[in-house]
Amino acid sequence: MTLPTHARTVVIGGGIIGCSIAYHLAREGRQDIVVLERSKLTSGTSWHAAGLVRRLRPSATLTKLINYSIDLYGALEGETGQATGWVQTGSLTLATNPDRLTNIKRQVSLGRAFGLEAEVVDAGQARELWPLIETDDVIGAVWSPADGRVNPSDVALALSKGAKARGVRFFEDTLVTGLRKTGGRISGVEVGSHLIEAEEVVIACGLWSREVAAMAGAHMPLFACEHFYILTKPLAEVQALGKGTHLPTLNDQDAFLYTRDDVEGLLVGSFEPHAKGLPLDRLPADFSFDLLDEDWDHFMPMMENALHRIPALERAEVRMLLNGPESFTLDSQFMMGESPEVPGLFLLGGMNSTGIALAGGAGRAMAEWIITGEPTMELAEADIRRFGPEMNVLAALEARIPEVLGRHYDNPYPGRAMETARGQRRSPIHAGLVAAGARFEARGGWERAVHFGGAAAHLPLTFGVPKWREQVGHEVEACRSGAAILDQSAFGKIWVHGPDACAFLNRLCTAQMDISVGRIAYTQILNARGGIESDLTVQRHGPETYLMIVGAGEVVRDLKRMRETKGGSRVEFADVTSGYAILGLAGARAHEVLQACSNTRVPQLKRFHFAPVEIGLACGWVGRLSFTGEDGYELYIPSDMAAAAHEALVAAGASHAGLYASGSLRIESGFRAFGHELSPGTTPFEAGLEAFCAWGTGFVGEDALCHLSGESGLETAFQEPSKALDQGVSKRLGAGRRIVSLLFDDPDAIPIHDEPVWFDGRVVGQITSAAWSYRFGHSVALAIVDAALDRLASEPVVDGLEVEIACTRFTARASLKPAKEAFA
């Protein structure tokens, strides 16, 4: 078959992910699809993956994607005649300490939000389920009967066979050597001297994805690590199970191990704490169905753990120590979506050893994204737009990615932070925060101060009462009755200027942008379906000049949305995030302190107004608003003068507060946050933000909201995986859910996020944000629920709700009003 000169869509990569994307594109009716594979189908990582498929995952997105994958893998053999090797074996996850048991119980509770049942069992029951294990140190376990395994190569071949039956053309031994752009948009793929013109190009080539994306000037921050597992020869204990009988997948995360039976023997793999990074220049150019060298010295500590857990391994003959490369991302979540830099170029990679389980769902989600131009389900945690170009720095990837693999099995404690690749982006007042005793976490590459008690008030981490509770309480009080500095310099800043600036922003944003100079508008950016893409404030600095202040992780996605919305508007915009610091100043004494360090009169501003200000030796402007919900200001200062302003504020009596304090106050005040309460699948009606919509201005998403405002409920093709094949990409956005404030009755209840909310005997929603309330001495939370809406609309407080935390239910009261108003 001869390479074509044109294709509607070119998919680069013939592993399980590329085959899945092609299959789903074709199944949705897309024609003229070409898949290019540098070697043979399933080469690279797919062929040596362990093939484990666990339904129960720590997030809603991952769980939905995997549920769909399992349904698909079960159906593919009947459709294509190609076996996938799907076997439902169940899985068993062990706990050898109380925190691990709490964590796996939390996953059981989360699973119930999606109708997944798992059972907490004791050590004796665990041994009945997995007779080969030693359980002397096991204090509990979770049995998940619906999990299983597949043969990765067979799944990829089944997907490719289904794609070929729908007209997709596959070309093996075809190395992509370049990508072509026209007018900044992807326009073709080069294979040596041959050019395939294309309307869309998809990169899904595993280890090589970062380098292929760079051919088009796109950023795809991935890095590879060596990944190890052993295969044994047949063991009598496994053979005794009988032909066709399988052990469940065993997860011993405290020992960094996973295990399953394999050809009458065992496969034992690890996510070892001290992982080995793999620069791609160490691989030969023709690396395909190849493996890396065995490294028994590196694997031996994991082998010792395995020998303790499975004594029968002492008698096993090791067939091989398999060492195969896999690629990972900076935050351990995979990445997918349209490149922010290159329209028409779609990227999917960094599956972090979950690629086989995710392939079906992720391939479908990517196909729908390509076809509709928008994600069709909640994908914020995987969205490529969470990474800016600065996060593609090779030194950062080389330092961080081995830690990502090594901490794969860490308990996800509140306050957990990565230790490598730190200090990449620092606030202009970073040194001053260090001097004040700040404890930092790396978020989106930025060093963010979370509290000011240092390590002594932070460690050890726990799922219970954190060490920082007392320290944060002091910071909360300063935000109320004192004057507390909150460093918000990581917020994005985007200047917008031009004759059409006002009209452009009215099209982009929900709120009215034709406001007076010196005013600040709180607003959202929506997608065409009415879902919230960003949450921001906009300042008007002149007739043709505005400044957008956006969330720290929203700059890339907002700039992409702005480029797509611009059309022929006479407007320019620029990211100036690094050019300005933002210092919040919250509390009853904020004006007093601000005046004390200024030789000019600080105006008594109305809320959501701003004016010029001098702070010590610095100058900038001050806005009357605060994300804490307390009285206060935001100071906007050129970066080179920020340290001087900070020093003046401290000298005038200001103290400091971190993200934990502002988070507690935010939740008490009912303020929504993007990535928590707000997402592309949440409408302003559901979020209670319809008052910030300037109806009639023609903002993006207005037509969808007007059409859907009378409907209720939110449907996605992934909520009922068994029906997903029939639902296509249709989606309904309405107001059948609402964000509510919760106050827990029991002070021992410590929610984190995502916990299921129960009402009238069923799961009706999930926690989106939670914190300790120093006002009430109990935990408070924001949650999105789809029940008791009539009562919530008519009653100030509704009781009868329960929140399940690690398999224990705690009662809570709910209100549509902010907690500090509703429960006072």
PDB file of C-alpha atoms in Angstrom, residues 276-380:
ATOM      1  CA  LYS A 276      15.992   5.178  37.115  1.00  0.00           C
ATOM      2  CA  GLY A 277      15.419   7.897  34.554  1.00  0.00           C
ATOM      3  CA  LEU A 278      16.078   7.129  30.900  1.00  0.00           C
ATOM      4  CA  PRO A 279      17.271   9.811  28.470  1.00  0.00           C
ATOM      5  CA  LEU A 280      16.142   8.732  25.024  1.00  0.00           C
ATOM      6  CA  ASP A 281      19.615   9.184  23.552  1.00  0.00           C
ATOM      7  CA  ARG A 282      20.499   5.964  25.396  1.00  0.00           C
ATOM      8  CA  LEU A 283      18.130   4.017  23.147  1.00  0.00           C
ATOM      9  CA  PRO A 284      19.230   2.800  19.704  1.00  0.00           C
ATOM     10  CA  ALA A 285      17.444   4.422  16.785  1.00  0.00           C
ATOM     11  CA  ASP A 286      15.685   1.183  15.898  1.00  0.00           C
ATOM     12  CA  PHE A 287      14.505   0.383  19.456  1.00  0.00           C
ATOM     13  CA  SER A 288      11.235  -1.499  18.968  1.00  0.00           C
ATOM     14  CA  PHE A 289      10.407  -4.899  20.459  1.00  0.00           C
ATOM     15  CA  ASP A 290      13.485  -4.473  22.611  1.00  0.00           C
ATOM     16  CA  LEU A 291      14.242  -4.378  26.315  1.00  0.00           C
ATOM     17  CA  LEU A 292      16.799  -2.641  28.471  1.00  0.00           C
ATOM     18  CA  ASP A 293      19.523  -4.487  30.324  1.00  0.00           C
ATOM     19  CA  GLU A 294      18.644  -6.405  33.467  1.00  0.00           C
ATOM     20  CA  ASP A 295      19.723  -4.662  36.680  1.00  0.00           C
ATOM     21  CA  TRP A 296      19.483  -7.062  39.580  1.00  0.00           C
ATOM     22  CA  ASP A 297      21.372  -4.767  41.946  1.00  0.00           C
ATOM     23  CA  HIS A 298      18.659  -2.158  41.441  1.00  0.00           C
ATOM     24  CA  PHE A 299      15.751  -4.602  41.666  1.00  0.00           C
ATOM     25  CA  MET A 300      17.031  -6.682  44.606  1.00  0.00           C
ATOM     26  CA  PRO A 301      15.417  -4.580  47.413  1.00  0.00           C
ATOM     27  CA  MET A 302      12.047  -5.073  45.683  1.00  0.00           C
ATOM     28  CA  MET A 303      12.809  -8.775  45.276  1.00  0.00           C
ATOM     29  CA  GLU A 304      13.383  -9.060  49.002  1.00  0.00           C
ATOM     30  CA  ASN A 305       9.988  -7.464  49.625  1.00  0.00           C
ATOM     31  CA  ALA A 306       8.432  -9.928  47.202  1.00  0.00           C
ATOM     32  CA  LEU A 307      10.099 -12.907  48.922  1.00  0.00           C
ATOM     33  CA  HIS A 308       8.608 -11.795  52.235  1.00  0.00           C
ATOM     34  CA  ARG A 309       5.120 -11.433  50.797  1.00  0.00           C
ATOM     35  CA  ILE A 310       5.179 -14.574  48.623  1.00  0.00           C
ATOM     36  CA  PRO A 311       7.443 -17.188  50.248  1.00  0.00           C
ATOM     37  CA  ALA A 312       6.902 -19.570  47.303  1.00  0.00           C
ATOM     38  CA  LEU A 313       9.173 -17.300  45.246  1.00  0.00           C
ATOM     39  CA  GLU A 314      12.104 -18.814  47.156  1.00  0.00           C
ATOM     40  CA  ARG A 315      11.550 -21.975  45.098  1.00  0.00           C
ATOM     41  CA  ALA A 316      10.828 -20.233  41.815  1.00  0.00           C
ATOM     42  CA  GLU A 317      13.133 -20.101  38.836  1.00  0.00           C
ATOM     43  CA  VAL A 318      13.243 -16.623  37.372  1.00  0.00           C
ATOM     44  CA  ARG A 319      12.615 -16.709  33.649  1.00  0.00           C
ATOM     45  CA  MET A 320      13.685 -13.072  33.173  1.00  0.00           C
ATOM     46  CA  LEU A 321      13.933  -9.660  34.779  1.00  0.00           C
ATOM     47  CA  LEU A 322      12.121  -7.545  32.248  1.00  0.00           C
ATOM     48  CA  ASN A 323      13.246  -3.920  32.036  1.00  0.00           C
ATOM     49  CA  GLY A 324      11.132  -1.850  29.665  1.00  0.00           C
ATOM     50  CA  PRO A 325      10.909   1.940  29.309  1.00  0.00           C
ATOM     51  CA  GLU A 326       7.724   3.903  30.038  1.00  0.00           C
ATOM     52  CA  SER A 327       7.062   7.630  29.862  1.00  0.00           C
ATOM     53  CA  PHE A 328       5.674   9.758  32.694  1.00  0.00           C
ATOM     54  CA  THR A 329       4.490  13.316  33.282  1.00  0.00           C
ATOM     55  CA  LEU A 330       5.521  15.846  35.913  1.00  0.00           C
ATOM     56  CA  ASP A 331       2.389  15.366  38.026  1.00  0.00           C
ATOM     57  CA  SER A 332       1.793  11.629  37.388  1.00  0.00           C
ATOM     58  CA  GLN A 333      -1.422  12.284  35.419  1.00  0.00           C
ATOM     59  CA  PHE A 334      -1.469  11.618  31.695  1.00  0.00           C
ATOM     60  CA  MET A 335      -1.888  14.448  29.194  1.00  0.00           C
ATOM     61  CA  MET A 336      -4.251  14.850  26.292  1.00  0.00           C
ATOM     62  CA  GLY A 337      -5.811  17.512  24.102  1.00  0.00           C
ATOM     63  CA  GLU A 338      -5.084  19.965  21.329  1.00  0.00           C
ATOM     64  CA  SER A 339      -1.673  21.598  21.506  1.00  0.00           C
ATOM     65  CA  PRO A 340      -1.977  25.165  22.863  1.00  0.00           C
ATOM     66  CA  GLU A 341       0.814  26.213  20.492  1.00  0.00           C
ATOM     67  CA  VAL A 342      -0.195  24.437  17.286  1.00  0.00           C
ATOM     68  CA  PRO A 343      -3.891  24.279  16.308  1.00  0.00           C
ATOM     69  CA  GLY A 344      -4.892  20.975  14.746  1.00  0.00           C
ATOM     70  CA  LEU A 345      -2.135  19.047  16.532  1.00  0.00           C
ATOM     71  CA  PHE A 346      -3.526  16.689  19.183  1.00  0.00           C
ATOM     72  CA  LEU A 347      -1.403  15.052  21.864  1.00  0.00           C
ATOM     73  CA  LEU A 348      -1.964  12.015  24.088  1.00  0.00           C
ATOM     74  CA  GLY A 349       0.726  10.434  26.246  1.00  0.00           C
ATOM     75  CA  GLY A 350       2.310   9.920  29.640  1.00  0.00           C
ATOM     76  CA  MET A 351      -0.084   7.206  30.719  1.00  0.00           C
ATOM     77  CA  ASN A 352       2.156   6.434  33.677  1.00  0.00           C
ATOM     78  CA  SER A 353       1.749   2.651  33.592  1.00  0.00           C
ATOM     79  CA  THR A 354      -2.035   2.888  33.325  1.00  0.00           C
ATOM     80  CA  GLY A 355      -2.085   3.062  29.542  1.00  0.00           C
ATOM     81  CA  ILE A 356      -3.641  -0.352  28.987  1.00  0.00           C
ATOM     82  CA  ALA A 357      -6.458   0.278  31.437  1.00  0.00           C
ATOM     83  CA  LEU A 358      -7.063   3.799  30.121  1.00  0.00           C
ATOM     84  CA  ALA A 359      -6.571   3.152  26.413  1.00  0.00           C
ATOM     85  CA  GLY A 360     -10.191   2.489  25.498  1.00  0.00           C
ATOM     86  CA  GLY A 361     -11.654   5.448  27.378  1.00  0.00           C
ATOM     87  CA  ALA A 362      -8.831   7.856  26.602  1.00  0.00           C
ATOM     88  CA  GLY A 363      -8.913   6.934  22.907  1.00  0.00           C
ATOM     89  CA  ARG A 364     -12.613   7.605  22.768  1.00  0.00           C
ATOM     90  CA  ALA A 365     -12.314  10.882  24.698  1.00  0.00           C
ATOM     91  CA  MET A 366      -9.578  12.058  22.337  1.00  0.00           C
ATOM     92  CA  ALA A 367     -11.596  11.082  19.257  1.00  0.00           C
ATOM     93  CA  GLU A 368     -14.607  13.031  20.501  1.00  0.00           C
ATOM     94  CA  TRP A 369     -12.401  16.016  21.334  1.00  0.00           C
ATOM     95  CA  ILE A 370     -11.019  15.991  17.774  1.00  0.00           C
ATOM     96  CA  ILE A 371     -14.481  15.746  16.227  1.00  0.00           C
ATOM     97  CA  THR A 372     -16.316  18.277  18.395  1.00  0.00           C
ATOM     98  CA  GLY A 373     -13.417  20.653  19.057  1.00  0.00           C
ATOM     99  CA  GLU A 374     -14.023  20.426  22.816  1.00  0.00           C
ATOM    100  CA  PRO A 375     -13.671  17.765  25.516  1.00  0.00           C
ATOM    101  CA  THR A 376     -16.934  15.855  25.941  1.00  0.00           C
ATOM    102  CA  MET A 377     -16.333  14.892  29.572  1.00  0.00           C
ATOM    103  CA  GLU A 378     -14.472  16.120  32.634  1.00  0.00           C
ATOM    104  CA  LEU A 379     -10.799  15.986  31.631  1.00  0.00           C
ATOM    105  CA  ALA A 380      -9.288  18.944  33.476  1.00  0.00           C
TER     106      ALA A 380
END
